[in-house]
């Protein structure tokens, strides 16, 4: 009947056994009182996976001592994260218990020491002894089974029920995903442009005409013959000056804007409610903790 720590027997015991809860760390109270005696340090199971002991760290109650509490001597309150050690009724009884050391094997003799104290708490206990179906004379290490001490190892399901009510919630969340990318750059486009510039060009026109008095005889004194007489006229013309100039046509600013909108969704949500059916006239205290 080798015992194992619960995490060694089932590494995922929180989900597989306790539906997400963890009894490690639950506060332990003596009997049904509000006297805290420690916390649950671990749990021990047999080779079939049945709970046999809770390991209680007594903390400052009995400084530095861990003791074993048979599972049948414990009542769980999952809502308050408490364990009531109904079989551990006094500090004197706890002091009689052998200290648990996880580095040492838990053999039959050590278990028998523990069982003996819970079977008969002695004069140090405040309450009556816990009855056992077996007597030390009726068994030994070769034929002992936990069924012989049912009050110590058999859990009372009526005192350990843990019914979870579930409901669905509509979770609204949003995910940010890249939908694209915009690259803004420049490119050079060419076109052929035509420009027309009117220009002026001067030219000299020489007209030779016959005067009215042509053929009339002039006197010798009126005739003035001179050599080298020149008439000068400056002639101008315009030339076209067509060239390219670069200038700023427009300026482009690149930025991002956030456009907000609301997405509506509708789902049917389910919720479990407690359905209490009674037979007769029992007193039911239905309260929320």
PDB file of C-alpha atoms in Angstrom:
ATOM      1  CA  UNK A   1       0.000   0.000   0.000  1.00  0.00           C
ATOM      2  CA  UNK A   2       2.655   2.482  -1.066  1.00  0.00           C
ATOM      3  CA  UNK A   3       1.434   6.054  -0.896  1.00  0.00           C
ATOM      4  CA  UNK A   4       2.261   8.794  -3.357  1.00  0.00           C
ATOM      5  CA  UNK A   5       2.020  12.551  -3.325  1.00  0.00           C
ATOM      6  CA  UNK A   6      -0.878  13.655  -5.456  1.00  0.00           C
ATOM      7  CA  UNK A   7       1.278  15.462  -8.037  1.00  0.00           C
ATOM      8  CA  UNK A   8       3.351  12.316  -8.521  1.00  0.00           C
ATOM      9  CA  UNK A   9       0.251  10.207  -9.148  1.00  0.00           C
ATOM     10  CA  UNK A  10      -1.496  12.755 -11.403  1.00  0.00           C
ATOM     11  CA  UNK A  11       0.617  15.751 -12.533  1.00  0.00           C
ATOM     12  CA  UNK A  12      -2.490  17.505 -13.853  1.00  0.00           C
ATOM     13  CA  UNK A  13      -4.497  16.853 -10.716  1.00  0.00           C
ATOM     14  CA  UNK A  14      -5.844  20.431 -10.538  1.00  0.00           C
ATOM     15  CA  UNK A  15      -7.858  19.976 -13.727  1.00  0.00           C
ATOM     16  CA  UNK A  16      -8.431  16.228 -13.673  1.00  0.00           C
ATOM     17  CA  UNK A  17      -9.534  15.940 -10.025  1.00  0.00           C
ATOM     18  CA  UNK A  18     -10.524  19.369  -8.735  1.00  0.00           C
ATOM     19  CA  UNK A  19     -11.828  21.056 -11.917  1.00  0.00           C
ATOM     20  CA  UNK A  20      -9.275  23.842 -11.769  1.00  0.00           C
ATOM     21  CA  UNK A  21      -9.067  24.222  -7.987  1.00  0.00           C
ATOM     22  CA  UNK A  22      -6.047  23.279  -5.897  1.00  0.00           C
ATOM     23  CA  UNK A  23      -6.537  22.095  -2.334  1.00  0.00           C
ATOM     24  CA  UNK A  24      -2.930  22.912  -1.563  1.00  0.00           C
ATOM     25  CA  UNK A  25      -3.019  26.092   0.443  1.00  0.00           C
ATOM     26  CA  UNK A  26      -6.536  25.594   1.817  1.00  0.00           C
ATOM     27  CA  UNK A  27      -6.782  26.805   5.425  1.00  0.00           C
ATOM     28  CA  UNK A  28      -7.261  24.038   7.991  1.00  0.00           C
ATOM     29  CA  UNK A  29      -9.431  24.552  11.076  1.00  0.00           C
ATOM     30  CA  UNK A  30      -9.702  22.317  14.116  1.00  0.00           C
ATOM     31  CA  UNK A  31     -12.998  20.403  14.271  1.00  0.00           C
ATOM     32  CA  UNK A  32     -15.836  22.689  13.203  1.00  0.00           C
ATOM     33  CA  UNK A  33     -14.379  25.713  14.989  1.00  0.00           C
ATOM     34  CA  UNK A  34     -12.782  28.896  13.717  1.00  0.00           C
ATOM     35  CA  UNK A  35      -9.397  27.994  15.234  1.00  0.00           C
ATOM     36  CA  UNK A  36      -6.952  27.848  12.374  1.00  0.00           C
ATOM     37  CA  UNK A  37      -4.385  25.097  12.826  1.00  0.00           C
ATOM     38  CA  UNK A  38      -2.483  25.380   9.534  1.00  0.00           C
ATOM     39  CA  UNK A  39      -2.773  24.913   5.793  1.00  0.00           C
ATOM     40  CA  UNK A  40      -2.942  21.972   3.408  1.00  0.00           C
ATOM     41  CA  UNK A  41       0.617  21.264   2.281  1.00  0.00           C
ATOM     42  CA  UNK A  42      -0.042  18.168   0.168  1.00  0.00           C
ATOM     43  CA  UNK A  43      -2.245  15.120  -0.268  1.00  0.00           C
ATOM     44  CA  UNK A  44      -1.308  11.430  -0.337  1.00  0.00           C
ATOM     45  CA  UNK A  45      -3.093   8.821  -2.464  1.00  0.00           C
ATOM     46  CA  UNK A  46      -2.740   5.057  -2.717  1.00  0.00           C
ATOM     47  CA  UNK A  47      -1.896   3.065  -5.832  1.00  0.00           C
ATOM     48  CA  UNK A  48      -5.553   3.217  -6.971  1.00  0.00           C
ATOM     49  CA  UNK A  49      -5.669   7.000  -6.697  1.00  0.00           C
ATOM     50  CA  UNK A  50      -7.903   7.108  -3.618  1.00  0.00           C
ATOM     51  CA  UNK A  51      -7.169   9.869  -1.131  1.00  0.00           C
ATOM     52  CA  UNK A  52      -5.776   8.615   2.173  1.00  0.00           C
ATOM     53  CA  UNK A  53      -4.216  11.614   3.924  1.00  0.00           C
ATOM     54  CA  UNK A  54      -3.922  15.368   3.823  1.00  0.00           C
ATOM     55  CA  UNK A  55      -0.537  16.719   4.862  1.00  0.00           C
ATOM     56  CA  UNK A  56      -1.211  19.671   7.175  1.00  0.00           C
ATOM     57  CA  UNK A  57       1.483  22.271   7.766  1.00  0.00           C
ATOM     58  CA  UNK A  58       0.676  23.463  11.279  1.00  0.00           C
ATOM     59  CA  UNK A  59       2.648  26.673  10.803  1.00  0.00           C
ATOM     60  CA  UNK A  60       2.870  28.711  13.984  1.00  0.00           C
ATOM     61  CA  UNK A  61       0.271  26.503  15.736  1.00  0.00           C
ATOM     62  CA  UNK A  62       2.997  23.902  16.255  1.00  0.00           C
ATOM     63  CA  UNK A  63       5.958  25.625  14.701  1.00  0.00           C
ATOM     64  CA  UNK A  64       7.625  23.783  11.831  1.00  0.00           C
ATOM     65  CA  UNK A  65       5.623  20.578  12.099  1.00  0.00           C
ATOM     66  CA  UNK A  66       3.693  18.770   9.379  1.00  0.00           C
ATOM     67  CA  UNK A  67       1.167  16.116  10.384  1.00  0.00           C
ATOM     68  CA  UNK A  68      -1.070  13.659   8.578  1.00  0.00           C
ATOM     69  CA  UNK A  69      -4.847  14.014   8.606  1.00  0.00           C
ATOM     70  CA  UNK A  70      -6.809  10.953   7.374  1.00  0.00           C
ATOM     71  CA  UNK A  71      -9.148  11.996   4.589  1.00  0.00           C
ATOM     72  CA  UNK A  72     -12.188  10.712   6.450  1.00  0.00           C
ATOM     73  CA  UNK A  73     -11.416  13.127   9.270  1.00  0.00           C
ATOM     74  CA  UNK A  74     -11.655  16.156   6.981  1.00  0.00           C
ATOM     75  CA  UNK A  75     -14.591  18.149   5.698  1.00  0.00           C
ATOM     76  CA  UNK A  76     -14.033  20.399   2.672  1.00  0.00           C
ATOM     77  CA  UNK A  77     -15.568  23.814   2.095  1.00  0.00           C
ATOM     78  CA  UNK A  78     -14.485  24.567  -1.470  1.00  0.00           C
ATOM     79  CA  UNK A  79     -16.222  27.918  -1.608  1.00  0.00           C
ATOM     80  CA  UNK A  80     -14.290  29.256   1.388  1.00  0.00           C
ATOM     81  CA  UNK A  81     -11.112  27.298   0.531  1.00  0.00           C
ATOM     82  CA  UNK A  82     -11.227  25.675   3.953  1.00  0.00           C
ATOM     83  CA  UNK A  83     -10.761  22.220   5.406  1.00  0.00           C
ATOM     84  CA  UNK A  84     -12.306  21.390   8.766  1.00  0.00           C
ATOM     85  CA  UNK A  85     -10.203  18.724  10.514  1.00  0.00           C
ATOM     86  CA  UNK A  86     -13.053  16.975  12.292  1.00  0.00           C
ATOM     87  CA  UNK A  87     -10.670  14.331  13.606  1.00  0.00           C
ATOM     88  CA  UNK A  88      -8.061  16.806  14.858  1.00  0.00           C
ATOM     89  CA  UNK A  89      -9.733  18.297  17.869  1.00  0.00           C
ATOM     90  CA  UNK A  90      -6.956  19.800  19.981  1.00  0.00           C
ATOM     91  CA  UNK A  91      -3.397  21.039  19.938  1.00  0.00           C
ATOM     92  CA  UNK A  92      -2.430  18.320  22.413  1.00  0.00           C
ATOM     93  CA  UNK A  93      -3.631  15.670  19.982  1.00  0.00           C
ATOM     94  CA  UNK A  94      -1.613  17.260  17.163  1.00  0.00           C
ATOM     95  CA  UNK A  95       1.483  17.317  19.328  1.00  0.00           C
ATOM     96  CA  UNK A  96       1.149  13.534  19.822  1.00  0.00           C
ATOM     97  CA  UNK A  97       1.139  12.922  16.061  1.00  0.00           C
ATOM     98  CA  UNK A  98       4.471  11.959  14.471  1.00  0.00           C
ATOM     99  CA  UNK A  99       5.944  14.626  12.229  1.00  0.00           C
ATOM    100  CA  UNK A 100       5.640  13.967   8.509  1.00  0.00           C
ATOM    101  CA  UNK A 101       8.840  14.133   6.479  1.00  0.00           C
ATOM    102  CA  UNK A 102       8.405  13.880   2.738  1.00  0.00           C
ATOM    103  CA  UNK A 103      11.981  12.634   2.370  1.00  0.00           C
ATOM    104  CA  UNK A 104      11.269   9.583   4.515  1.00  0.00           C
ATOM    105  CA  UNK A 105       9.099   6.654   3.350  1.00  0.00           C
ATOM    106  CA  UNK A 106       5.718   6.414   5.032  1.00  0.00           C
ATOM    107  CA  UNK A 107       5.643   2.783   6.146  1.00  0.00           C
ATOM    108  CA  UNK A 108       3.034   0.691   7.927  1.00  0.00           C
ATOM    109  CA  UNK A 109       4.448   1.386  11.405  1.00  0.00           C
ATOM    110  CA  UNK A 110       4.336   5.158  10.937  1.00  0.00           C
ATOM    111  CA  UNK A 111       0.769   4.974   9.587  1.00  0.00           C
ATOM    112  CA  UNK A 112      -0.238   2.814  12.526  1.00  0.00           C
ATOM    113  CA  UNK A 113       1.089   5.486  14.885  1.00  0.00           C
ATOM    114  CA  UNK A 114      -1.076   8.050  13.138  1.00  0.00           C
ATOM    115  CA  UNK A 115      -4.135   5.807  13.109  1.00  0.00           C
ATOM    116  CA  UNK A 116      -3.757   5.013  16.809  1.00  0.00           C
ATOM    117  CA  UNK A 117      -3.939   8.683  17.762  1.00  0.00           C
ATOM    118  CA  UNK A 118      -6.989   9.355  15.609  1.00  0.00           C
ATOM    119  CA  UNK A 119      -8.726   6.206  16.828  1.00  0.00           C
ATOM    120  CA  UNK A 120      -8.254   7.262  20.472  1.00  0.00           C
ATOM    121  CA  UNK A 121      -7.311  10.935  20.882  1.00  0.00           C
ATOM    122  CA  UNK A 122      -6.677  10.277  24.602  1.00  0.00           C
ATOM    123  CA  UNK A 123      -7.228  12.489  27.544  1.00  0.00           C
ATOM    124  CA  UNK A 124      -5.687  15.489  25.818  1.00  0.00           C
ATOM    125  CA  UNK A 125      -8.581  15.639  23.372  1.00  0.00           C
ATOM    126  CA  UNK A 126     -11.695  17.552  24.169  1.00  0.00           C
ATOM    127  CA  UNK A 127     -14.126  15.202  22.428  1.00  0.00           C
ATOM    128  CA  UNK A 128     -14.958  11.508  22.421  1.00  0.00           C
ATOM    129  CA  UNK A 129     -12.642   9.073  20.578  1.00  0.00           C
ATOM    130  CA  UNK A 130     -13.226   8.182  16.974  1.00  0.00           C
ATOM    131  CA  UNK A 131     -14.501   4.622  16.749  1.00  0.00           C
ATOM    132  CA  UNK A 132     -12.738   2.079  14.538  1.00  0.00           C
ATOM    133  CA  UNK A 133     -14.165  -1.043  12.971  1.00  0.00           C
ATOM    134  CA  UNK A 134     -10.901  -2.877  13.628  1.00  0.00           C
ATOM    135  CA  UNK A 135      -8.886  -3.595  16.751  1.00  0.00           C
ATOM    136  CA  UNK A 136      -5.101  -3.891  16.829  1.00  0.00           C
ATOM    137  CA  UNK A 137      -5.410  -7.608  17.634  1.00  0.00           C
ATOM    138  CA  UNK A 138      -7.392  -8.380  14.496  1.00  0.00           C
ATOM    139  CA  UNK A 139      -4.800  -7.379  11.866  1.00  0.00           C
ATOM    140  CA  UNK A 140      -1.142  -6.851  11.174  1.00  0.00           C
ATOM    141  CA  UNK A 141       0.988  -5.469   8.326  1.00  0.00           C
ATOM    142  CA  UNK A 142       0.290  -8.572   6.224  1.00  0.00           C
ATOM    143  CA  UNK A 143      -3.506  -8.336   6.180  1.00  0.00           C
ATOM    144  CA  UNK A 144      -4.335  -4.702   6.972  1.00  0.00           C
ATOM    145  CA  UNK A 145      -6.506  -2.732   4.534  1.00  0.00           C
ATOM    146  CA  UNK A 146      -7.850   0.801   4.737  1.00  0.00           C
ATOM    147  CA  UNK A 147     -11.394  -0.615   4.714  1.00  0.00           C
ATOM    148  CA  UNK A 148     -10.763  -1.753   8.293  1.00  0.00           C
ATOM    149  CA  UNK A 149     -10.684   1.922   9.326  1.00  0.00           C
ATOM    150  CA  UNK A 150     -13.557   3.285   7.323  1.00  0.00           C
ATOM    151  CA  UNK A 151     -14.226   6.214   9.681  1.00  0.00           C
ATOM    152  CA  UNK A 152     -10.677   7.394   8.998  1.00  0.00           C
ATOM    153  CA  UNK A 153     -10.473   6.829   5.250  1.00  0.00           C
ATOM    154  CA  UNK A 154     -13.986   6.818   3.855  1.00  0.00           C
ATOM    155  CA  UNK A 155     -15.146  10.252   2.744  1.00  0.00           C
ATOM    156  CA  UNK A 156     -18.696  11.312   3.414  1.00  0.00           C
ATOM    157  CA  UNK A 157     -19.900  12.488   0.029  1.00  0.00           C
ATOM    158  CA  UNK A 158     -22.757  14.387   1.641  1.00  0.00           C
ATOM    159  CA  UNK A 159     -20.167  16.614   3.318  1.00  0.00           C
ATOM    160  CA  UNK A 160     -17.854  16.952   0.330  1.00  0.00           C
ATOM    161  CA  UNK A 161     -20.106  17.813  -2.577  1.00  0.00           C
ATOM    162  CA  UNK A 162     -18.829  20.576  -4.800  1.00  0.00           C
ATOM    163  CA  UNK A 163     -21.339  21.572  -7.442  1.00  0.00           C
ATOM    164  CA  UNK A 164     -20.142  24.197  -9.889  1.00  0.00           C
ATOM    165  CA  UNK A 165     -22.603  26.376 -11.783  1.00  0.00           C
ATOM    166  CA  UNK A 166     -21.400  27.736 -15.105  1.00  0.00           C
ATOM    167  CA  UNK A 167     -22.516  30.608 -17.257  1.00  0.00           C
ATOM    168  CA  UNK A 168     -21.433  31.959 -20.588  1.00  0.00           C
ATOM    169  CA  UNK A 169     -20.202  35.474 -21.114  1.00  0.00           C
ATOM    170  CA  UNK A 170     -19.953  37.397 -24.344  1.00  0.00           C
ATOM    171  CA  UNK A 171     -16.343  38.489 -24.688  1.00  0.00           C
ATOM    172  CA  UNK A 172     -15.829  41.434 -27.018  1.00  0.00           C
ATOM    173  CA  UNK A 173     -12.264  41.864 -28.143  1.00  0.00           C
ATOM    174  CA  UNK A 174     -10.461  43.168 -31.168  1.00  0.00           C
ATOM    175  CA  UNK A 175      -7.425  42.056 -33.101  1.00  0.00           C
ATOM    176  CA  UNK A 176      -5.088  44.329 -35.008  1.00  0.00           C
ATOM    177  CA  UNK A 177      -4.055  42.914 -38.371  1.00  0.00           C
ATOM    178  CA  UNK A 178      -2.121  44.399 -41.277  1.00  0.00           C
ATOM    179  CA  UNK A 179      -4.425  44.841 -44.248  1.00  0.00           C
ATOM    180  CA  UNK A 180      -2.006  46.440 -46.675  1.00  0.00           C
ATOM    181  CA  UNK A 181       0.789  48.889 -47.233  1.00  0.00           C
ATOM    182  CA  UNK A 182       0.924  52.233 -49.039  1.00  0.00           C
ATOM    183  CA  UNK A 183       4.195  53.388 -50.623  1.00  0.00           C
ATOM    184  CA  UNK A 184       4.330  57.019 -51.737  1.00  0.00           C
ATOM    185  CA  UNK A 185       7.126  57.902 -54.138  1.00  0.00           C
ATOM    186  CA  UNK A 186       7.888  60.064 -57.185  1.00  0.00           C
ATOM    187  CA  UNK A 187       8.286  59.296 -60.850  1.00  0.00           C
ATOM    188  CA  UNK A 188       9.236  61.475 -63.817  1.00  0.00           C
ATOM    189  CA  UNK A 189       6.821  61.753 -66.693  1.00  0.00           C
ATOM    190  CA  UNK A 190       7.766  63.487 -69.947  1.00  0.00           C
ATOM    191  CA  UNK A 191       5.714  65.306 -72.517  1.00  0.00           C
ATOM    192  CA  UNK A 192       6.468  67.388 -75.559  1.00  0.00           C
ATOM    193  CA  UNK A 193       5.513  71.019 -75.189  1.00  0.00           C
ATOM    194  CA  UNK A 194       5.336  73.545 -77.987  1.00  0.00           C
ATOM    195  CA  UNK A 195       5.697  77.319 -77.617  1.00  0.00           C
ATOM    196  CA  UNK A 196       5.358  80.054 -80.232  1.00  0.00           C
ATOM    197  CA  UNK A 197       7.069  83.400 -79.825  1.00  0.00           C
ATOM    198  CA  UNK A 198       6.420  86.171 -82.425  1.00  0.00           C
ATOM    199  CA  UNK A 199       9.660  87.985 -83.341  1.00  0.00           C
ATOM    200  CA  UNK A 200      10.369  91.133 -85.318  1.00  0.00           C
ATOM    201  CA  UNK A 201      13.179  91.713 -87.771  1.00  0.00           C
ATOM    202  CA  UNK A 202      14.021  95.080 -89.263  1.00  0.00           C
ATOM    203  CA  UNK A 203      15.058  95.448 -92.890  1.00  0.00           C
ATOM    204  CA  UNK A 204      16.222  98.397 -94.928  1.00  0.00           C
ATOM    205  CA  UNK A 205      14.129  99.317 -97.913  1.00  0.00           C
ATOM    206  CA  UNK A 206      15.785 101.469-100.561  1.00  0.00           C
ATOM    207  CA  UNK A 207      13.378 103.111-102.948  1.00  0.00           C
ATOM    208  CA  UNK A 208      14.590 104.982-105.920  1.00  0.00           C
ATOM    209  CA  UNK A 209      11.984 107.316-107.439  1.00  0.00           C
ATOM    210  CA  UNK A 210      12.031 110.014-110.114  1.00  0.00           C
ATOM    211  CA  UNK A 211      11.274 113.428-108.578  1.00  0.00           C
ATOM    212  CA  UNK A 212       8.825 115.834-110.129  1.00  0.00           C
ATOM    213  CA  UNK A 213      11.520 118.279-111.094  1.00  0.00           C
ATOM    214  CA  UNK A 214      13.444 115.606-112.847  1.00  0.00           C
ATOM    215  CA  UNK A 215      15.062 117.019-115.992  1.00  0.00           C
ATOM    216  CA  UNK A 216      15.015 120.578-114.742  1.00  0.00           C
ATOM    217  CA  UNK A 217      18.273 122.402-115.207  1.00  0.00           C
ATOM    218  CA  UNK A 218      19.853 123.731-112.038  1.00  0.00           C
ATOM    219  CA  UNK A 219      22.445 126.418-111.821  1.00  0.00           C
ATOM    220  CA  UNK A 220      26.074 125.621-111.246  1.00  0.00           C
ATOM    221  CA  UNK A 221      25.932 127.110-107.763  1.00  0.00           C
ATOM    222  CA  UNK A 222      22.968 124.939-106.723  1.00  0.00           C
ATOM    223  CA  UNK A 223      24.585 121.726-107.709  1.00  0.00           C
ATOM    224  CA  UNK A 224      26.575 120.467-104.713  1.00  0.00           C
ATOM    225  CA  UNK A 225      28.534 117.447-105.730  1.00  0.00           C
ATOM    226  CA  UNK A 226      30.172 115.738-102.754  1.00  0.00           C
ATOM    227  CA  UNK A 227      32.047 112.518-102.572  1.00  0.00           C
ATOM    228  CA  UNK A 228      31.727 110.001 -99.623  1.00  0.00           C
ATOM    229  CA  UNK A 229      28.366 111.051 -98.240  1.00  0.00           C
ATOM    230  CA  UNK A 230      26.843 108.166 -96.334  1.00  0.00           C
ATOM    231  CA  UNK A 231      23.377 107.652 -94.790  1.00  0.00           C
ATOM    232  CA  UNK A 232      23.496 105.205 -91.797  1.00  0.00           C
ATOM    233  CA  UNK A 233      20.474 103.291 -90.451  1.00  0.00           C
ATOM    234  CA  UNK A 234      20.692 100.766 -87.550  1.00  0.00           C
ATOM    235  CA  UNK A 235      18.843  97.563 -88.270  1.00  0.00           C
ATOM    236  CA  UNK A 236      17.532  95.327 -85.422  1.00  0.00           C
ATOM    237  CA  UNK A 237      15.884  91.986 -85.253  1.00  0.00           C
ATOM    238  CA  UNK A 238      14.449  89.797 -82.412  1.00  0.00           C
ATOM    239  CA  UNK A 239      15.504  86.227 -81.672  1.00  0.00           C
ATOM    240  CA  UNK A 240      13.402  83.637 -79.792  1.00  0.00           C
ATOM    241  CA  UNK A 241      14.581  82.705 -76.264  1.00  0.00           C
ATOM    242  CA  UNK A 242      12.842  79.406 -75.414  1.00  0.00           C
ATOM    243  CA  UNK A 243      14.201  77.411 -72.416  1.00  0.00           C
ATOM    244  CA  UNK A 244      13.011  75.257 -69.473  1.00  0.00           C
ATOM    245  CA  UNK A 245      12.653  76.298 -65.852  1.00  0.00           C
ATOM    246  CA  UNK A 246      11.807  74.058 -62.836  1.00  0.00           C
ATOM    247  CA  UNK A 247       9.406  75.283 -60.159  1.00  0.00           C
ATOM    248  CA  UNK A 248       7.402  73.807 -57.227  1.00  0.00           C
ATOM    249  CA  UNK A 249       4.033  72.667 -58.510  1.00  0.00           C
ATOM    250  CA  UNK A 250       2.522  71.231 -55.271  1.00  0.00           C
ATOM    251  CA  UNK A 251       3.492  69.763 -51.891  1.00  0.00           C
ATOM    252  CA  UNK A 252       2.323  66.300 -50.685  1.00  0.00           C
ATOM    253  CA  UNK A 253       1.886  65.485 -46.987  1.00  0.00           C
ATOM    254  CA  UNK A 254       1.608  61.762 -46.067  1.00  0.00           C
ATOM    255  CA  UNK A 255      -0.141  60.845 -42.786  1.00  0.00           C
ATOM    256  CA  UNK A 256      -2.503  58.266 -41.290  1.00  0.00           C
ATOM    257  CA  UNK A 257      -5.980  58.757 -39.910  1.00  0.00           C
ATOM    258  CA  UNK A 258      -7.884  56.366 -37.652  1.00  0.00           C
ATOM    259  CA  UNK A 259     -11.422  55.731 -38.803  1.00  0.00           C
ATOM    260  CA  UNK A 260     -13.559  54.383 -35.954  1.00  0.00           C
ATOM    261  CA  UNK A 261     -16.634  52.276 -36.329  1.00  0.00           C
ATOM    262  CA  UNK A 262     -18.617  49.919 -34.104  1.00  0.00           C
ATOM    263  CA  UNK A 263     -19.164  46.255 -34.931  1.00  0.00           C
ATOM    264  CA  UNK A 264     -22.326  44.826 -33.422  1.00  0.00           C
ATOM    265  CA  UNK A 265     -22.729  41.130 -32.662  1.00  0.00           C
ATOM    266  CA  UNK A 266     -25.458  39.125 -31.024  1.00  0.00           C
ATOM    267  CA  UNK A 267     -25.114  35.740 -29.315  1.00  0.00           C
ATOM    268  CA  UNK A 268     -27.332  33.564 -27.160  1.00  0.00           C
ATOM    269  CA  UNK A 269     -25.730  33.121 -23.734  1.00  0.00           C
ATOM    270  CA  UNK A 270     -26.451  30.213 -21.400  1.00  0.00           C
ATOM    271  CA  UNK A 271     -26.325  30.213 -17.616  1.00  0.00           C
ATOM    272  CA  UNK A 272     -26.842  27.430 -15.147  1.00  0.00           C
ATOM    273  CA  UNK A 273     -29.131  28.043 -12.207  1.00  0.00           C
ATOM    274  CA  UNK A 274     -29.426  25.889  -9.145  1.00  0.00           C
ATOM    275  CA  UNK A 275     -32.579  23.732  -9.170  1.00  0.00           C
ATOM    276  CA  UNK A 276     -33.377  22.678  -5.611  1.00  0.00           C
ATOM    277  CA  UNK A 277     -35.978  19.965  -5.143  1.00  0.00           C
ATOM    278  CA  UNK A 278     -37.005  18.955  -1.657  1.00  0.00           C
ATOM    279  CA  UNK A 279     -38.987  16.056  -0.341  1.00  0.00           C
ATOM    280  CA  UNK A 280     -40.782  16.635   2.902  1.00  0.00           C
ATOM    281  CA  UNK A 281     -39.927  19.647   5.029  1.00  0.00           C
ATOM    282  CA  UNK A 282     -36.134  19.825   5.219  1.00  0.00           C
ATOM    283  CA  UNK A 283     -34.470  23.083   6.244  1.00  0.00           C
ATOM    284  CA  UNK A 284     -32.317  24.356   3.385  1.00  0.00           C
ATOM    285  CA  UNK A 285     -29.950  27.257   3.949  1.00  0.00           C
ATOM    286  CA  UNK A 286     -29.342  28.571   0.443  1.00  0.00           C
ATOM    287  CA  UNK A 287     -26.810  31.350   0.723  1.00  0.00           C
ATOM    288  CA  UNK A 288     -23.997  32.796  -1.337  1.00  0.00           C
ATOM    289  CA  UNK A 289     -20.559  32.945   0.215  1.00  0.00           C
TER     290      UNK A 289
END
